[in-house]
Structures are given as structure tokens and as C-alpha cells.
PDB file of C-alpha atoms in Angstrom:
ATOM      1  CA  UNK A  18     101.671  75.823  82.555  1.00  0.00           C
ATOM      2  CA  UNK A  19     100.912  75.487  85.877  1.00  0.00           C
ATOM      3  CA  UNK A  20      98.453  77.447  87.601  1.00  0.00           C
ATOM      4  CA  UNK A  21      98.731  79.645  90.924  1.00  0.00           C
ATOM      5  CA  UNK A  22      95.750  81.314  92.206  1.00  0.00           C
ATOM      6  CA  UNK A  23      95.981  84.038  94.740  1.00  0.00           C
ATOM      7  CA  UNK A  24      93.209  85.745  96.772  1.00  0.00           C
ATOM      8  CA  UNK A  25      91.624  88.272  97.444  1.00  0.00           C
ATOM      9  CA  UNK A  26      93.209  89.904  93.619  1.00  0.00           C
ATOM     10  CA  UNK A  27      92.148  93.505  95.271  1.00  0.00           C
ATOM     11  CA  UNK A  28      91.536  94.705  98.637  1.00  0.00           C
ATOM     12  CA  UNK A  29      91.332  97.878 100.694  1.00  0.00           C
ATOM     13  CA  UNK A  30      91.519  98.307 104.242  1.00  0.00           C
ATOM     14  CA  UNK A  31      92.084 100.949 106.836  1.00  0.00           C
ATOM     15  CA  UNK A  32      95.227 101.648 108.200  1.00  0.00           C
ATOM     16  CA  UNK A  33      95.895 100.313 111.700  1.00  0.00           C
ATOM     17  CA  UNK A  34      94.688  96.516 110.559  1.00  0.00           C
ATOM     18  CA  UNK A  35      95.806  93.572 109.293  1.00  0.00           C
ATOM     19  CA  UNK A  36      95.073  91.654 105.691  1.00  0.00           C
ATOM     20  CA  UNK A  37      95.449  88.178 104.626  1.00  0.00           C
ATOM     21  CA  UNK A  38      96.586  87.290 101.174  1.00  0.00           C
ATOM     22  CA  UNK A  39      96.218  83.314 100.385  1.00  0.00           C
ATOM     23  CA  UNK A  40      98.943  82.062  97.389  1.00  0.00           C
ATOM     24  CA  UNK A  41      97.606  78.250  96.465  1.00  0.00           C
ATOM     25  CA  UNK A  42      99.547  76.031  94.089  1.00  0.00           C
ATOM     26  CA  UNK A  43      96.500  74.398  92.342  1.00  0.00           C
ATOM     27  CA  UNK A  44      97.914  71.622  90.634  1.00  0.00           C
ATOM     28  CA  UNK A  45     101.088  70.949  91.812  1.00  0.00           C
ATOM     29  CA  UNK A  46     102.610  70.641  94.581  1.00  0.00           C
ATOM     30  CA  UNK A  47     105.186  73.468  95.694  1.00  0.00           C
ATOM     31  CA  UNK A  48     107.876  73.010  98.317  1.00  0.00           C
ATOM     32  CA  UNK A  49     109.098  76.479  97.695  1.00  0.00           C
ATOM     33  CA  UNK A  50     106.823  79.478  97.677  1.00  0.00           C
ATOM     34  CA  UNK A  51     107.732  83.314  96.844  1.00  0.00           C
ATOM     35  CA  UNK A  52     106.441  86.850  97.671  1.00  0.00           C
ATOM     36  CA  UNK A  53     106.947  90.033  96.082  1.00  0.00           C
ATOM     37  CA  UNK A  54     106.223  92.839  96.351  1.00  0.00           C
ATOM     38  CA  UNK A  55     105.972  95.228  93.201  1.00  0.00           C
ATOM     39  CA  UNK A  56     105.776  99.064  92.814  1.00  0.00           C
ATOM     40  CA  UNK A  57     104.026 100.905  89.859  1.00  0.00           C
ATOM     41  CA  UNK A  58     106.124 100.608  86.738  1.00  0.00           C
ATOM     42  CA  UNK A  59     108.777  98.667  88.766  1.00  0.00           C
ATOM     43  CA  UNK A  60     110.003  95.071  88.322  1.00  0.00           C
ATOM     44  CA  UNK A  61     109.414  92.673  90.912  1.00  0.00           C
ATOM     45  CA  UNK A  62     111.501  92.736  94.329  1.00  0.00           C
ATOM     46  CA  UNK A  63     111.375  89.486  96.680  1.00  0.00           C
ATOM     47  CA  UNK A  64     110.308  89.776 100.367  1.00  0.00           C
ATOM     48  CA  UNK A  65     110.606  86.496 101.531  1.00  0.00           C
ATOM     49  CA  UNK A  66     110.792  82.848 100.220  1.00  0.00           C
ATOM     50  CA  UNK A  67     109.138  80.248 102.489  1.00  0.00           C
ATOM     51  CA  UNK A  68     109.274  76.291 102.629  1.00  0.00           C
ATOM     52  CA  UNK A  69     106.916  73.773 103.439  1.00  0.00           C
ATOM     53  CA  UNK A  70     106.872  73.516 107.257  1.00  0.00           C
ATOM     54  CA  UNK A  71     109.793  75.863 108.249  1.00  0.00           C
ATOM     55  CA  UNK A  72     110.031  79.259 108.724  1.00  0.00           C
ATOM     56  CA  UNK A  73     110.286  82.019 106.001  1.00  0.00           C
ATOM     57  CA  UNK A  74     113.067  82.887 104.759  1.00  0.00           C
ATOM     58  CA  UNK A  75     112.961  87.589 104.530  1.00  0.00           C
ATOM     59  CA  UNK A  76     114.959  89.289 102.400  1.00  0.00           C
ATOM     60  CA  UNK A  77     117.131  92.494 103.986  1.00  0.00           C
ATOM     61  CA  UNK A  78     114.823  95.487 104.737  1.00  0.00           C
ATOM     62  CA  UNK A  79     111.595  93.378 104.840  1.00  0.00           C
ATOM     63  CA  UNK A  80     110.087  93.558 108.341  1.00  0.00           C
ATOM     64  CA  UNK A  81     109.024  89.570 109.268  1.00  0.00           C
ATOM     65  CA  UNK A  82     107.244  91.085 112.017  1.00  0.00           C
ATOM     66  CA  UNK A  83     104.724  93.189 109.898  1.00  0.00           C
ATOM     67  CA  UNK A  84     104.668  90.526 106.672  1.00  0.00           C
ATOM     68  CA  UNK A  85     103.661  87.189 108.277  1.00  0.00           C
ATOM     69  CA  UNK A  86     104.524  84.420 105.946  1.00  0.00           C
ATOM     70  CA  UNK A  87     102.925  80.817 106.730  1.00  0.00           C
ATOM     71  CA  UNK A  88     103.494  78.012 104.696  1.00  0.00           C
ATOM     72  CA  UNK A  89     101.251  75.295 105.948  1.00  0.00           C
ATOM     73  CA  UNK A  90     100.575  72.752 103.265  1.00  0.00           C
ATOM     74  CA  UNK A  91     102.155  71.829  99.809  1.00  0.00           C
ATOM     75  CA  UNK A  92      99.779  73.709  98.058  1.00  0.00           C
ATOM     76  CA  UNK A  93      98.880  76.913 100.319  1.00  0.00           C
ATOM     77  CA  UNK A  94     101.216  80.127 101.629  1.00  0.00           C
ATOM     78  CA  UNK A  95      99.682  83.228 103.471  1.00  0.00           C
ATOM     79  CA  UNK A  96     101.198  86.814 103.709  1.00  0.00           C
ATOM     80  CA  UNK A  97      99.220  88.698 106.560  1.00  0.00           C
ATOM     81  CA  UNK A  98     100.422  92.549 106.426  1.00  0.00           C
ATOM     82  CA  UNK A  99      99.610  93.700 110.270  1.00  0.00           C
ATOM     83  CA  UNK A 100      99.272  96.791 110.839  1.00  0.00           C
ATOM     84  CA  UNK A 101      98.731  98.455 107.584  1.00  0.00           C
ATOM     85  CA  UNK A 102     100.039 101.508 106.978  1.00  0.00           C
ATOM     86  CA  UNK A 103      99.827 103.492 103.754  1.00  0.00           C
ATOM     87  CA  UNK A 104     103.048 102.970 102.810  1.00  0.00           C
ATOM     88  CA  UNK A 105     102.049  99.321 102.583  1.00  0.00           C
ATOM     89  CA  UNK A 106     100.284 100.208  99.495  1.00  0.00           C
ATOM     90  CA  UNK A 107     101.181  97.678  96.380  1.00  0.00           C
ATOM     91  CA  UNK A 108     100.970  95.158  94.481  1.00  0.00           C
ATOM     92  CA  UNK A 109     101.947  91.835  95.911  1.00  0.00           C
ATOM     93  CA  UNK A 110     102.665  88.474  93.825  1.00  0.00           C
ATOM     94  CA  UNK A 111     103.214  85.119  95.314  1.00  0.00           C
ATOM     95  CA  UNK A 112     104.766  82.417  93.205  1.00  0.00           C
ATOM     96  CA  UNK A 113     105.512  78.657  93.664  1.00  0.00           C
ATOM     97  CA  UNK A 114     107.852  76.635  92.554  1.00  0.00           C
ATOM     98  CA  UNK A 115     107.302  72.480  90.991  1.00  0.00           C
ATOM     99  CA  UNK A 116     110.570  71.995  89.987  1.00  0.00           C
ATOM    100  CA  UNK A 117     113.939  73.861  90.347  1.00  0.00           C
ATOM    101  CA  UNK A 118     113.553  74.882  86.118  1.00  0.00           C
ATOM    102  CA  UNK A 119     109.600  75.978  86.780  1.00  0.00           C
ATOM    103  CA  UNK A 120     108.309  79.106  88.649  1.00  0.00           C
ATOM    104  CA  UNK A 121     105.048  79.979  88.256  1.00  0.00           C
ATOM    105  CA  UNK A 122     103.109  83.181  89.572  1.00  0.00           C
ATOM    106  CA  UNK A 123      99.584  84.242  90.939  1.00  0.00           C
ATOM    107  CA  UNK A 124      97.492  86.831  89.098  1.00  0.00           C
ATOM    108  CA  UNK A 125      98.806  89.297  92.114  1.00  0.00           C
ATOM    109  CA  UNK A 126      96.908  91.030  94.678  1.00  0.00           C
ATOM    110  CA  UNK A 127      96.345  95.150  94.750  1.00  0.00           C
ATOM    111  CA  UNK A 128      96.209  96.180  98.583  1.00  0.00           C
ATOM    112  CA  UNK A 129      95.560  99.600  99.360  1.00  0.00           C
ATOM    113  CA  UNK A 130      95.671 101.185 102.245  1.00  0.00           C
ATOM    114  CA  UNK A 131      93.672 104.256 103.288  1.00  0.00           C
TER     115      UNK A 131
ATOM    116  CA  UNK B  23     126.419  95.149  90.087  1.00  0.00           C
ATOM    117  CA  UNK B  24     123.214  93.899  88.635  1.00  0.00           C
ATOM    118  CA  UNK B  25     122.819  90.425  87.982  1.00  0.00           C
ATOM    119  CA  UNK B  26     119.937  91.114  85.360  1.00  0.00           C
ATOM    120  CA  UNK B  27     120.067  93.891  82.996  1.00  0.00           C
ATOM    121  CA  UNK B  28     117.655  94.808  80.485  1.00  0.00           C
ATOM    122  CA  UNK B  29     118.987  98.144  78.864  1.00  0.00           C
ATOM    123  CA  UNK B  30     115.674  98.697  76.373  1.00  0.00           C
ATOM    124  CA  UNK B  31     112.712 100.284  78.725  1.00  0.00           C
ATOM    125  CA  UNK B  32     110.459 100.220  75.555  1.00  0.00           C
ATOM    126  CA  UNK B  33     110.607  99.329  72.086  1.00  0.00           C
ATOM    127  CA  UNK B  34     108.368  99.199  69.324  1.00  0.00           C
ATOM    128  CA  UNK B  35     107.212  96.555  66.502  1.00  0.00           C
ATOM    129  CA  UNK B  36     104.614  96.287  63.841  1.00  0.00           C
ATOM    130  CA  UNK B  37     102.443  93.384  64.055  1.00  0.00           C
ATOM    131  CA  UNK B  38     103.714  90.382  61.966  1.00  0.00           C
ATOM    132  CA  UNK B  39     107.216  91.882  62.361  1.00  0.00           C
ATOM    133  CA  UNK B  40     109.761  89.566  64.375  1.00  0.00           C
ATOM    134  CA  UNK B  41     111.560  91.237  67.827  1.00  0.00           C
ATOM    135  CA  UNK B  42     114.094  91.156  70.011  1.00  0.00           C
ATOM    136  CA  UNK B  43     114.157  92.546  73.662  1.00  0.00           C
ATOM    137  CA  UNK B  44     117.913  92.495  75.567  1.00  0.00           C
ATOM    138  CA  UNK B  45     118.773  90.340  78.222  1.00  0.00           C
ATOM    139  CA  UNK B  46     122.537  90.330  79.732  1.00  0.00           C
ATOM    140  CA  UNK B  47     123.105  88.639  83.052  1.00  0.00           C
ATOM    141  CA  UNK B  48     126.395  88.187  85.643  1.00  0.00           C
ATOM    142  CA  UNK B  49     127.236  85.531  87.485  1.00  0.00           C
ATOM    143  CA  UNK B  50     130.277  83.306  88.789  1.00  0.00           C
ATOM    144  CA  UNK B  51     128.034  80.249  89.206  1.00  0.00           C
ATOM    145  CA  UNK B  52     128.398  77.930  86.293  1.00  0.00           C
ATOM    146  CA  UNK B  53     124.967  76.131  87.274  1.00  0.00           C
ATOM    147  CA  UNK B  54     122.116  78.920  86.639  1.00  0.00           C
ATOM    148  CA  UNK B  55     118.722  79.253  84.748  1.00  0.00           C
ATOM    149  CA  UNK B  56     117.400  82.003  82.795  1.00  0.00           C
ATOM    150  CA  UNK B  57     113.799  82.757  82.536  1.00  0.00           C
ATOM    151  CA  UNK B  58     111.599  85.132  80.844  1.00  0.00           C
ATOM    152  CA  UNK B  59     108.603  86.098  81.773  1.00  0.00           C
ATOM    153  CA  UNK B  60     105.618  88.594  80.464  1.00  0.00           C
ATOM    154  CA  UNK B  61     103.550  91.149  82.733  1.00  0.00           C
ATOM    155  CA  UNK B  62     100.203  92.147  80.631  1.00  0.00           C
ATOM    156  CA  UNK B  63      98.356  95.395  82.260  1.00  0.00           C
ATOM    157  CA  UNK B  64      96.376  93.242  84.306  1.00  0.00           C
ATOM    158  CA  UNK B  65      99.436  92.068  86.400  1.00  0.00           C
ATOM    159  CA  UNK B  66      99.800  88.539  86.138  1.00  0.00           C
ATOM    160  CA  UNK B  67     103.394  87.171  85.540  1.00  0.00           C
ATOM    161  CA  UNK B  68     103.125  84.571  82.664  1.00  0.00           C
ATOM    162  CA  UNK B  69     105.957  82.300  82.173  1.00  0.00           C
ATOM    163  CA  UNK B  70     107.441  82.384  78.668  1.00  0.00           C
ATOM    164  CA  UNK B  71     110.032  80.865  78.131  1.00  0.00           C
ATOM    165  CA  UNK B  72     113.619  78.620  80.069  1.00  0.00           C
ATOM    166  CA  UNK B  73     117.328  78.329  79.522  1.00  0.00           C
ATOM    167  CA  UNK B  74     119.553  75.938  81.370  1.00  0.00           C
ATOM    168  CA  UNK B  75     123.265  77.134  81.451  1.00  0.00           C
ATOM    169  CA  UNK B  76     123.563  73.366  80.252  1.00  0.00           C
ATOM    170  CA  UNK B  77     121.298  73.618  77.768  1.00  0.00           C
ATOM    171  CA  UNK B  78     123.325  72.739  74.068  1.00  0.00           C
ATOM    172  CA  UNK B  79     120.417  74.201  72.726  1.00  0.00           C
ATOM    173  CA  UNK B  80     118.392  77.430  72.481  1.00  0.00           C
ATOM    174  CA  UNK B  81     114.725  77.406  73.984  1.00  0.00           C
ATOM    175  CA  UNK B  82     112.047  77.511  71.962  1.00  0.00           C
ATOM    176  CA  UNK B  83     107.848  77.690  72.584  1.00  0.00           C
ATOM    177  CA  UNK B  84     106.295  78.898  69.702  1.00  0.00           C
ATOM    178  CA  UNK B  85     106.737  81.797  68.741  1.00  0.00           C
ATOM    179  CA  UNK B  86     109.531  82.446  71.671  1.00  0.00           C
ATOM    180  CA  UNK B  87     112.649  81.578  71.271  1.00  0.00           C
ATOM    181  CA  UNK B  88     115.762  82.659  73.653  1.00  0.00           C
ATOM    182  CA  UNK B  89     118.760  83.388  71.364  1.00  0.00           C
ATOM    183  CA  UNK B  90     121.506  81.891  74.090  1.00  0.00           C
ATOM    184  CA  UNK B  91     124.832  83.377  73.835  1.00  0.00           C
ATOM    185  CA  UNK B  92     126.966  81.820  77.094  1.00  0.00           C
ATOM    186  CA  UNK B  93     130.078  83.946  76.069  1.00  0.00           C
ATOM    187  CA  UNK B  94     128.511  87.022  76.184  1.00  0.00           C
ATOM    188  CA  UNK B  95     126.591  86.390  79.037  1.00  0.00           C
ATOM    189  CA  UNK B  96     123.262  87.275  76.981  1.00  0.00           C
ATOM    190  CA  UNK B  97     119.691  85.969  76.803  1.00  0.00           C
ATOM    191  CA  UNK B  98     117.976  87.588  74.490  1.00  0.00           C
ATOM    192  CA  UNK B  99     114.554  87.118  73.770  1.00  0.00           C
ATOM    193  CA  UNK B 100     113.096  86.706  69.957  1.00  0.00           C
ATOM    194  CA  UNK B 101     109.088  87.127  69.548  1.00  0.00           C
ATOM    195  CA  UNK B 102     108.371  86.319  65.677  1.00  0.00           C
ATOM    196  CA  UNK B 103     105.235  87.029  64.036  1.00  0.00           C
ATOM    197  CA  UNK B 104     104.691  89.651  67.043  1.00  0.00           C
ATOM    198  CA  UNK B 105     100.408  90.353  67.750  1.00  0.00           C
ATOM    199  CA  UNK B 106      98.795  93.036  69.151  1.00  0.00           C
ATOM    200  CA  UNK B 107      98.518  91.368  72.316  1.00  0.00           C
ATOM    201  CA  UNK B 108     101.890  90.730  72.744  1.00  0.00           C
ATOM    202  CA  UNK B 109     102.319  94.311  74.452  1.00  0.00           C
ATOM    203  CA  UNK B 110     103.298  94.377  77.332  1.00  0.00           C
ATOM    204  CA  UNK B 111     106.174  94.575  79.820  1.00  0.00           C
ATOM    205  CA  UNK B 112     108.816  91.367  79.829  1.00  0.00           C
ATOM    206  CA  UNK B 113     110.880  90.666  82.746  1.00  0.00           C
ATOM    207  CA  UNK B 114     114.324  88.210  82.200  1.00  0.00           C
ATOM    208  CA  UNK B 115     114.939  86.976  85.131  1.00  0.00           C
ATOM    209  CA  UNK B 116     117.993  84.220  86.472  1.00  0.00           C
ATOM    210  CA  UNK B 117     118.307  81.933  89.406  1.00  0.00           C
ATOM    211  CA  UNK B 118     121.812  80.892  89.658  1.00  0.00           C
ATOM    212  CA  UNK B 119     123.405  78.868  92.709  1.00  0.00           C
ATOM    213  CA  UNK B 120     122.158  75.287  93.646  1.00  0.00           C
ATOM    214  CA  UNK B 121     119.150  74.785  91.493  1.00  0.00           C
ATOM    215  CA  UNK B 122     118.103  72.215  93.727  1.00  0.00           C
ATOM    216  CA  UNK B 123     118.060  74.372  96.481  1.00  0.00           C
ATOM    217  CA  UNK B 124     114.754  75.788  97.766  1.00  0.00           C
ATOM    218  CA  UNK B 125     116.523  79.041  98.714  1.00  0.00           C
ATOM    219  CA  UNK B 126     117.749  79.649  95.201  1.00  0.00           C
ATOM    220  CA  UNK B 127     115.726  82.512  93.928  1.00  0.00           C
ATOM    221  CA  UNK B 128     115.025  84.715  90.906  1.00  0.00           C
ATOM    222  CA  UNK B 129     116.594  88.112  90.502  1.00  0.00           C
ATOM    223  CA  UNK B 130     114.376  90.114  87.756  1.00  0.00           C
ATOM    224  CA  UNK B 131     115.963  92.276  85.750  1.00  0.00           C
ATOM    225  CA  UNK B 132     114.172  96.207  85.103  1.00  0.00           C
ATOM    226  CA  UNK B 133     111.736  95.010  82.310  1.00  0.00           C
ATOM    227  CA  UNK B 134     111.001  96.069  78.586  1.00  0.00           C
ATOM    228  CA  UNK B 135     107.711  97.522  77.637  1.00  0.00           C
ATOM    229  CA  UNK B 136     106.515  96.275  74.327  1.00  0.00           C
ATOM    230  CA  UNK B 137     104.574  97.823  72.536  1.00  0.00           C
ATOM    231  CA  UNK B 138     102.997  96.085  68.900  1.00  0.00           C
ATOM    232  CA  UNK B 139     101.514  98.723  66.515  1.00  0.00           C
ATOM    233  CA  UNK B 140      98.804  97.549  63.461  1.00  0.00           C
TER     234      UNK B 140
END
């Protein structure tokens, strides 16, 4: 299958500032690009869903002034979390999608906030 | 009501024994896609396995296979010859609506941990 990398996989930071997580497609090219969000022992629950040059698309409850979503290139999506909080504690997955019967996922990224 | 509903939270199998983990799904759209997907402890979401509502015939890859039944509204997936690194937690998950549409997303049902025993 295809493969999605995502970076950094784990990162910690104090609360009050802001963390970048990069999602690349990294060999194919994805139009459409997910993020979720996923709590321990929980299945996965979609923040937003961005597309190539426009703006991202949030899902109710998520705060598109805290997650920053940027989809610059075919190949490369960013979630910035601003502000972190605690409560912003989780596991986050991007995803991309090839073609409307593939999805493919990144190996995830643990953020905790202290 | 859910669109993705996986009713087992864990089951059990003995390695080289063949199993099935429940997948029922609801929607109006006749145009959908059915997916499942496994979560080892590490975290990473690997792609199993696809059904088109379309698709005449049931999905296979490998040892997967997605017993299809469109009546019931049921995707069921069938692990044979199960290994000890099968365990882990599977996620069914459907995007129904315009498949072509970039807004057309996945809706993940609760999971099933599986667990394979020697």
C-alpha cells in the first residue's frame, strides 16, 4: 500500500505553545488529506478534512482557530495545535487519500502536553 | 444512529484457527465503500481490506476476506489461518455519499480487540 509518513511520531511541549505536526503523502499524490484525533482505547474521530489549496474543512466542536490545518502541496498537510493546553493531550493521525476507494494513514503522532 | 457498529469489543482465537469480527453499517446512500482497517499497539492504521457497494464480489487479500452481505447491511470481516501477530484492535469503517467527492469521509465504527492465543 501506499505509504504516509507523519512527523514528529512523539512530542511534548509546555502548555501555553504551539506544535507542528507534518502529514506527507510519499508516493502519491493526495488531493484530500484527513486528521484525527484519537483518545486511549477509543476509535478514531475526524477533526477536519483539508484539500489541496483551499481551506480546511472542521468538523462540529473542533476549534479551527486552535488546530491550524494547511494543505500546501499534493503531498504535504500541517496541523499546528496553538496554544496547548493539557487537554490537548492525544494521539493525532493524518491520512491521505489517492483515490476515492484508497485511504491510507500515518504512523500517528503522541503530543503531550505538560 | 451509528453508521458503523461493531458490537464485539474483544474476542479471542487460537492461532491457525479462522475468525470473524462484526461489522453492520446504515446508510440511505446506495453509492458507499466499506473499509477495514487494523490498529497494532504501536498506533499505526494499516489498511486491510475494501468493499464497493457495487462490488458483485466479496474482497479478498490473503488471508482477509470481507464476507459482504448488502441485505443485511453487514461487513464482516474473516481472518483465516489467524497468527500471533494478528492481535490487535480492527476498525470497519464506511464512506458513503459521492465517492468522488473530496469531502466524503470515513466514519469508524468502535473497534474489536483481537486477541490470538498459541
Amino acid at each position: 500500500g501506499a505509504v504516509v509518513s507523519q512527523h514528529p511520531s512523539r512530542v511534548i511541549c509546555k502548555s501555553g505553545t504551539s506544535v507542528k505536526i507534518e502529514c506527507r503523502s510519499l508516493d502519491f499524490q493526495a488531493t484530500t488529506m484527513f486528521w484525527y484525533r484519537q483518545f486511549p482505547k477509543q476509535s478514531l474521530m475526524l477533526m477536519a478534512t483539508s484539500n489541496e489549496g483551499s481551506k480546511a474543512t472542521y468538523e462540529q466542536g473542533v476549534e479551527k482557530d486552535k488546530f491550524l490545518i494547511n494543505h500546501a502541496s499534493l503531498t504535504l498537510s500541517t496541523l499546528t495545535v496553538t496554544s496547548a493546553h493539557p487537554e490537548d493531550s492525544s494521539f493525532y493521525i493524518c491520512s491521505a487519500r489517492g483515490s476515492p476507494y484508497e485511504q491510507y494513514f500515518g504512523p500517528g503522532t503522541r503530543l503531550t502536553v505538560t | 444512529a451509528q453508521k458503523i457498529t461493531q458490537t464485539q469489543p474483544g474476542m479471542f482465537v487460537q492461532e491457525k484457527e479462522a475468525v470473524t469480527l462484526d461489522c453492520t453499517y446504515d446508510t440511505s446512500d446506495p453509492s458507499y465503500g466499506l473499509f477495514w482497517y487494523k490498529q497494532p499497539s504501536s498506533g499505526e492504521m494499516i489498511f486491510l481490506i475494501y468493499q464497493g457497494s457495487y462490488d458483485q464480489q466479496n474482497a479478498t487479500e490473503g488471508r482477509y476476506s470481507l464476507n459482504f452481505q448488502k441485505a443485511r447491511k453487514s461487513a464482516n470481516l474473516v481472518i483465516s489461518a489467524s497468527q500471533l501477530g494478528d492481535s490487535a484492535m480492527y476498525f470497519c469503517a464506511m464512506r458513503d455519499g459521492n465517492m468522488n467527492s473530496g469531502y466524503s469521509t470515513l466514519t469508524f465504527g468502535k473497534g474489536t480487540m483481537l486477541l490470538v492465543s498459541p
